[in-house]
Each structure stands twice: as structure tokens, then as C-alpha cells.
GROMACS .gro file of C-alpha atoms in nm:
model
  215
    1UNK     CA    1  17.910  10.809   9.559
    2UNK     CA    2  17.564  10.719   9.428
    3UNK     CA    3  17.384  10.463   9.642
    4UNK     CA    4  17.688  10.375   9.854
    5UNK     CA    5  17.703  10.015   9.973
    6UNK     CA    6  17.357   9.918   9.846
    7UNK     CA    7  17.204   9.613  10.015
    8UNK     CA    8  17.225   9.423   9.687
    9UNK     CA    9  17.604   9.465   9.688
   10UNK     CA   10  17.712   9.384  10.044
   11UNK     CA   11  18.080   9.359   9.956
   12UNK     CA   12  18.103   9.701   9.788
   13UNK     CA   13  18.403   9.914   9.879
   14UNK     CA   14  18.407  10.141  10.183
   15UNK     CA   15  18.714  10.312  10.040
   16UNK     CA   16  18.522  10.473   9.755
   17UNK     CA   17  18.261  10.666   9.956
   18UNK     CA   18  18.461  10.979  10.038
   19UNK     CA   19  18.825  11.085  10.077
   20UNK     CA   20  18.787  11.089  10.455
   21UNK     CA   21  18.629  10.832  10.686
   22UNK     CA   22  18.529  11.006  11.013
   23UNK     CA   23  18.634  10.807  11.320
   24UNK     CA   24  18.374  10.882  11.586
   25UNK     CA   25  18.377  10.821  11.961
   26UNK     CA   26  18.023  10.872  12.093
   27UNK     CA   27  18.004  10.943  12.466
   28UNK     CA   28  17.634  11.039  12.473
   29UNK     CA   29  17.390  10.852  12.252
   30UNK     CA   30  17.184  11.170  12.213
   31UNK     CA   31  17.472  11.316  12.009
   32UNK     CA   32  17.477  11.032  11.756
   33UNK     CA   33  17.200  11.139  11.520
   34UNK     CA   34  17.275  11.515  11.497
   35UNK     CA   35  17.645  11.438  11.464
   36UNK     CA   36  17.581  11.193  11.180
   37UNK     CA   37  17.346  11.435  11.008
   38UNK     CA   38  17.614  11.705  11.021
   39UNK     CA   39  17.875  11.473  10.871
   40UNK     CA   40  17.643  11.359  10.593
   41UNK     CA   41  17.542  11.718  10.516
   42UNK     CA   42  17.911  11.804  10.491
   43UNK     CA   43  17.971  11.529  10.235
   44UNK     CA   44  18.104  11.246  10.453
   45UNK     CA   45  17.843  10.967  10.437
   46UNK     CA   46  18.059  10.684  10.574
   47UNK     CA   47  18.084  10.709  10.953
   48UNK     CA   48  18.293  10.477  11.169
   49UNK     CA   49  18.156  10.461  11.524
   50UNK     CA   50  18.422  10.306  11.744
   51UNK     CA   51  18.327  10.046  12.003
   52UNK     CA   52  18.510  10.234  12.276
   53UNK     CA   53  18.215  10.349  12.485
   54UNK     CA   54  17.917  10.174  12.646
   55UNK     CA   55  17.675  10.355  12.413
   56UNK     CA   56  17.853  10.276  12.086
   57UNK     CA   57  17.614  10.004  11.971
   58UNK     CA   58  17.313  10.219  12.060
   59UNK     CA   59  17.470  10.504  11.862
   60UNK     CA   60  17.515  10.279  11.558
   61UNK     CA   61  17.154  10.164  11.588
   62UNK     CA   62  17.026  10.522  11.614
   63UNK     CA   63  17.223  10.641  11.312
   64UNK     CA   64  17.116  10.340  11.106
   65UNK     CA   65  16.751  10.400  11.195
   66UNK     CA   66  16.732  10.779  11.174
   67UNK     CA   67  16.994  10.904  10.926
   68UNK     CA   68  16.914  10.748  10.588
   69UNK     CA   69  17.201  10.924  10.412
   70UNK     CA   70  17.460  10.775  10.645
   71UNK     CA   71  17.656  10.457  10.589
   72UNK     CA   72  17.735  10.375  10.949
   73UNK     CA   73  17.999  10.123  11.045
   74UNK     CA   74  18.168   9.992  11.357
   75UNK     CA   75  18.530  10.051  11.446
   76UNK     CA   76  18.760   9.900  11.709
   77UNK     CA   77  18.612   9.560  11.624
   78UNK     CA   78  18.838   9.307  11.797
   79UNK     CA   79  18.631   8.990  11.847
   80UNK     CA   80  18.368   8.775  11.677
   81UNK     CA   81  18.121   8.900  11.939
   82UNK     CA   82  18.195   9.259  11.831
   83UNK     CA   83  18.127   9.156  11.471
   84UNK     CA   84  17.791   8.998  11.556
   85UNK     CA   85  17.680   9.280  11.787
   86UNK     CA   86  17.778   9.548  11.536
   87UNK     CA   87  17.597   9.392  11.241
   88UNK     CA   88  17.292   9.331  11.461
   89UNK     CA   89  17.294   9.703  11.553
   90UNK     CA   90  17.291   9.801  11.186
   91UNK     CA   91  17.660   9.846  11.102
   92UNK     CA   92  17.715   9.831  10.727
   93UNK     CA   93  18.091   9.791  10.747
   94UNK     CA   94  18.351   9.687  11.005
   95UNK     CA   95  18.695   9.824  11.089
   96UNK     CA   96  18.952   9.660  11.316
   97UNK     CA   97  19.282   9.795  11.451
   98UNK     CA   98  19.446   9.459  11.376
   99UNK     CA   99  19.343   9.108  11.288
  100UNK     CA  100  19.370   8.741  11.374
  101UNK     CA  101  19.249   8.440  11.176
  102UNK     CA  102  18.951   8.407  11.411
  103UNK     CA  103  18.851   8.771  11.374
  104UNK     CA  104  18.905   8.768  10.999
  105UNK     CA  105  18.685   8.460  10.960
  106UNK     CA  106  18.408   8.633  11.157
  107UNK     CA  107  18.433   8.952  10.952
  108UNK     CA  108  18.429   8.754  10.626
  109UNK     CA  109  18.122   8.561  10.741
  110UNK     CA  110  17.938   8.881  10.841
  111UNK     CA  111  17.836   8.964  10.485
  112UNK     CA  112  17.937   9.331  10.518
  113UNK     CA  113  18.256   9.503  10.394
  114UNK     CA  114  18.545   9.520  10.639
  115UNK     CA  115  18.886   9.683  10.679
  116UNK     CA  116  19.124   9.475  10.889
  117UNK     CA  117  19.409   9.671  11.041
  118UNK     CA  118  19.773   9.618  10.941
  119UNK     CA  119  20.103   9.783  11.025
  120UNK     CA  120  20.360   9.545  10.873
  121UNK     CA  121  20.438   9.405  10.530
  122UNK     CA  122  20.391   9.048  10.654
  123UNK     CA  123  20.038   9.129  10.770
  124UNK     CA  124  19.957   9.274  10.430
  125UNK     CA  125  20.090   8.966  10.250
  126UNK     CA  126  19.897   8.737  10.485
  127UNK     CA  127  19.572   8.921  10.407
  128UNK     CA  128  19.639   8.909  10.035
  129UNK     CA  129  19.679   8.531  10.070
  130UNK     CA  130  19.333   8.527  10.227
  131UNK     CA  131  19.184   8.724   9.938
  132UNK     CA  132  19.160   9.055  10.125
  133UNK     CA  133  19.282   9.360   9.929
  134UNK     CA  134  19.139   9.652  10.128
  135UNK     CA  135  19.293   9.729  10.467
  136UNK     CA  136  19.328   9.987  10.739
  137UNK     CA  137  19.688  10.104  10.793
  138UNK     CA  138  19.712  10.169  11.166
  139UNK     CA  139  19.861  10.352  11.347
  140UNK     CA  140  19.951  10.530  11.027
  141UNK     CA  141  20.186  10.805  11.140
  142UNK     CA  142  20.357  10.595  11.407
  143UNK     CA  143  20.395  10.295  11.173
  144UNK     CA  144  20.586  10.478  10.903
  145UNK     CA  145  20.341  10.718  10.745
  146UNK     CA  146  20.342  10.801  10.376
  147UNK     CA  147  20.699  10.679  10.326
  148UNK     CA  148  20.603  10.328  10.438
  149UNK     CA  149  20.293  10.308  10.219
  150UNK     CA  150  20.484  10.446   9.921
  151UNK     CA  151  20.740  10.168   9.968
  152UNK     CA  152  20.463   9.906   9.972
  153UNK     CA  153  20.306  10.029   9.647
  154UNK     CA  154  20.583   9.878   9.434
  155UNK     CA  155  20.588   9.514   9.548
  156UNK     CA  156  20.226   9.501   9.664
  157UNK     CA  157  20.023   9.721   9.426
  158UNK     CA  158  19.709   9.510   9.475
  159UNK     CA  159  19.674   9.621   9.838
  160UNK     CA  160  19.464   9.932   9.904
  161UNK     CA  161  19.467  10.124  10.229
  162UNK     CA  162  19.279  10.362  10.456
  163UNK     CA  163  19.552  10.512  10.678
  164UNK     CA  164  19.426  10.603  11.024
  165UNK     CA  165  19.603  10.718  11.338
  166UNK     CA  166  19.760  11.060  11.368
  167UNK     CA  167  19.619  11.170  11.032
  168UNK     CA  168  19.497  11.529  11.013
  169UNK     CA  169  19.420  11.784  10.743
  170UNK     CA  170  19.784  11.882  10.705
  171UNK     CA  171  19.906  11.534  10.605
  172UNK     CA  172  19.586  11.386  10.458
  173UNK     CA  173  19.655  11.518  10.104
  174UNK     CA  174  20.000  11.354  10.112
  175UNK     CA  175  19.837  11.018  10.187
  176UNK     CA  176  19.564  11.068   9.926
  177UNK     CA  177  19.829  11.134   9.661
  178UNK     CA  178  19.960  10.777   9.697
  179UNK     CA  179  19.830  10.525   9.441
  180UNK     CA  180  19.749  10.265   9.708
  181UNK     CA  181  19.554  10.501   9.933
  182UNK     CA  182  19.186  10.555   9.855
  183UNK     CA  183  19.074  10.735  10.172
  184UNK     CA  184  19.206  10.833  10.514
  185UNK     CA  185  19.050  10.798  10.857
  186UNK     CA  186  19.047  11.075  11.113
  187UNK     CA  187  18.853  11.267  11.372
  188UNK     CA  188  18.971  11.625  11.324
  189UNK     CA  189  18.629  11.727  11.191
  190UNK     CA  190  18.482  11.632  11.531
  191UNK     CA  191  18.639  11.869  11.786
  192UNK     CA  192  18.539  11.765  12.140
  193UNK     CA  193  18.438  12.121  12.228
  194UNK     CA  194  18.206  12.141  11.927
  195UNK     CA  195  18.039  11.812  12.021
  196UNK     CA  196  18.006  11.918  12.384
  197UNK     CA  197  17.841  12.242  12.275
  198UNK     CA  198  17.620  12.076  12.016
  199UNK     CA  199  17.776  12.297  11.751
  200UNK     CA  200  17.673  12.079  11.458
  201UNK     CA  201  17.714  12.366  11.212
  202UNK     CA  202  18.086  12.369  11.290
  203UNK     CA  203  18.106  11.991  11.247
  204UNK     CA  204  17.931  12.024  10.911
  205UNK     CA  205  18.172  12.297  10.800
  206UNK     CA  206  18.477  12.090  10.897
  207UNK     CA  207  18.326  11.785  10.728
  208UNK     CA  208  18.275  11.981  10.407
  209UNK     CA  209  18.635  12.093  10.414
  210UNK     CA  210  18.749  11.735  10.469
  211UNK     CA  211  18.527  11.607  10.188
  212UNK     CA  212  18.696  11.853   9.955
  213UNK     CA  213  19.050  11.739  10.028
  214UNK     CA  214  19.253  11.647   9.722
  215UNK     CA  215  19.614  11.537   9.677
   0.00000   0.00000   0.00000
């Protein structure tokens, strides 16, 4: 976890930063910096800010500018415009719920690491053909969960995954025990009531617990 994703290594792995990748929906840009600081203090430096709200890009920019310990990325990236806007805002990695050739080309050209989303074996094989070995498995629980990923490990051991979607602290260790899973994505360390109350100490505590998860 030393010097994660240094500028000199733009294609370094997002999957190696921490066992959990927080998936963040920022409604108020004023929450972005204290929220990120709490996550980093709790041991979760990689932060995926989803492009689901009007302030998401401003939140990414604020975290990139004001939280030096954070490795902020953009999630819910679904178009080349999202790729360009996210990187311009300071995103250091990109995550998509799915992929197309057009989107994949844009993410490859961005110069930052990316996790394209997959939920079928054919999608995994297609990405491997394109030289992509790190992927987001989404929606993880609905798409087959640990049993599905365990089945993929035999024929496709070169594919590595970050399962996201319905993953919480109860099932996260089961995913992390799989040889082809290197981290999981989730938002359980970001309870809406804690964010609404500005209870960043609670967020930090939950982040620390998540950072300590082991198979």
C-alpha cells in the first residue's frame, strides 16, 4: 500500500490498495473532503465516487485537491465523455458497471487504471481478448455471487475481480477468500444517517473495520 498508484506508474492496480473499495454517492459537495479524510484515516485510501449526482465531478476534484492520502476514482462511468470529464476532475482510476468497445477504448486511452464491469463469462473472455485482466463483477450478489466467481477461477484464472453490488461485511470475507478476488466494493461503511449528521468518526470506525477484513 506504499505510494498507491504513483504518477510514474499510471497503470498500477486498483485492486491492491485495500480489501474494500468504498463506493460513494456524494449528494453535497461539502461532504466530500471530510468523508474522504475519514475513509483514508480508517485505512481505505481508494475511493470510488459514482457519477450519479450533479456534484460528483466537483466532489472528485475537491478530494483530489484537498486529501493527499486519497486515491480518488470515478464510478458509474458509462461514456467517453464521462471518462474525459472524470480524468479532468482528477480521477486516478475509472470504474464502469458494464462496457462496450467504445467505452473500453476511451478508458484504455485515458492513461489511468480502470475496472470495466462484467456479469457473464462471455464478457470476461472478451475483455481478456482485449488484454484486460482486472474487472468489476457487477451486480455481484444478483449475478451469482461467490459460487459464480469460484466457477470462473478454474477456466479463467487470469481474470481478477472486484465484486460490487449487494456486498456487505457479512459476505465480503467469502469473496476475499476466492483466488480471483482481490478486493470488494461496497458502501456499508457510509451509512446515510452518519453522512447526514456529519458523523465522520463513525465513518472512520466502519472504514477501519472494513480495512481489517480477511477471508
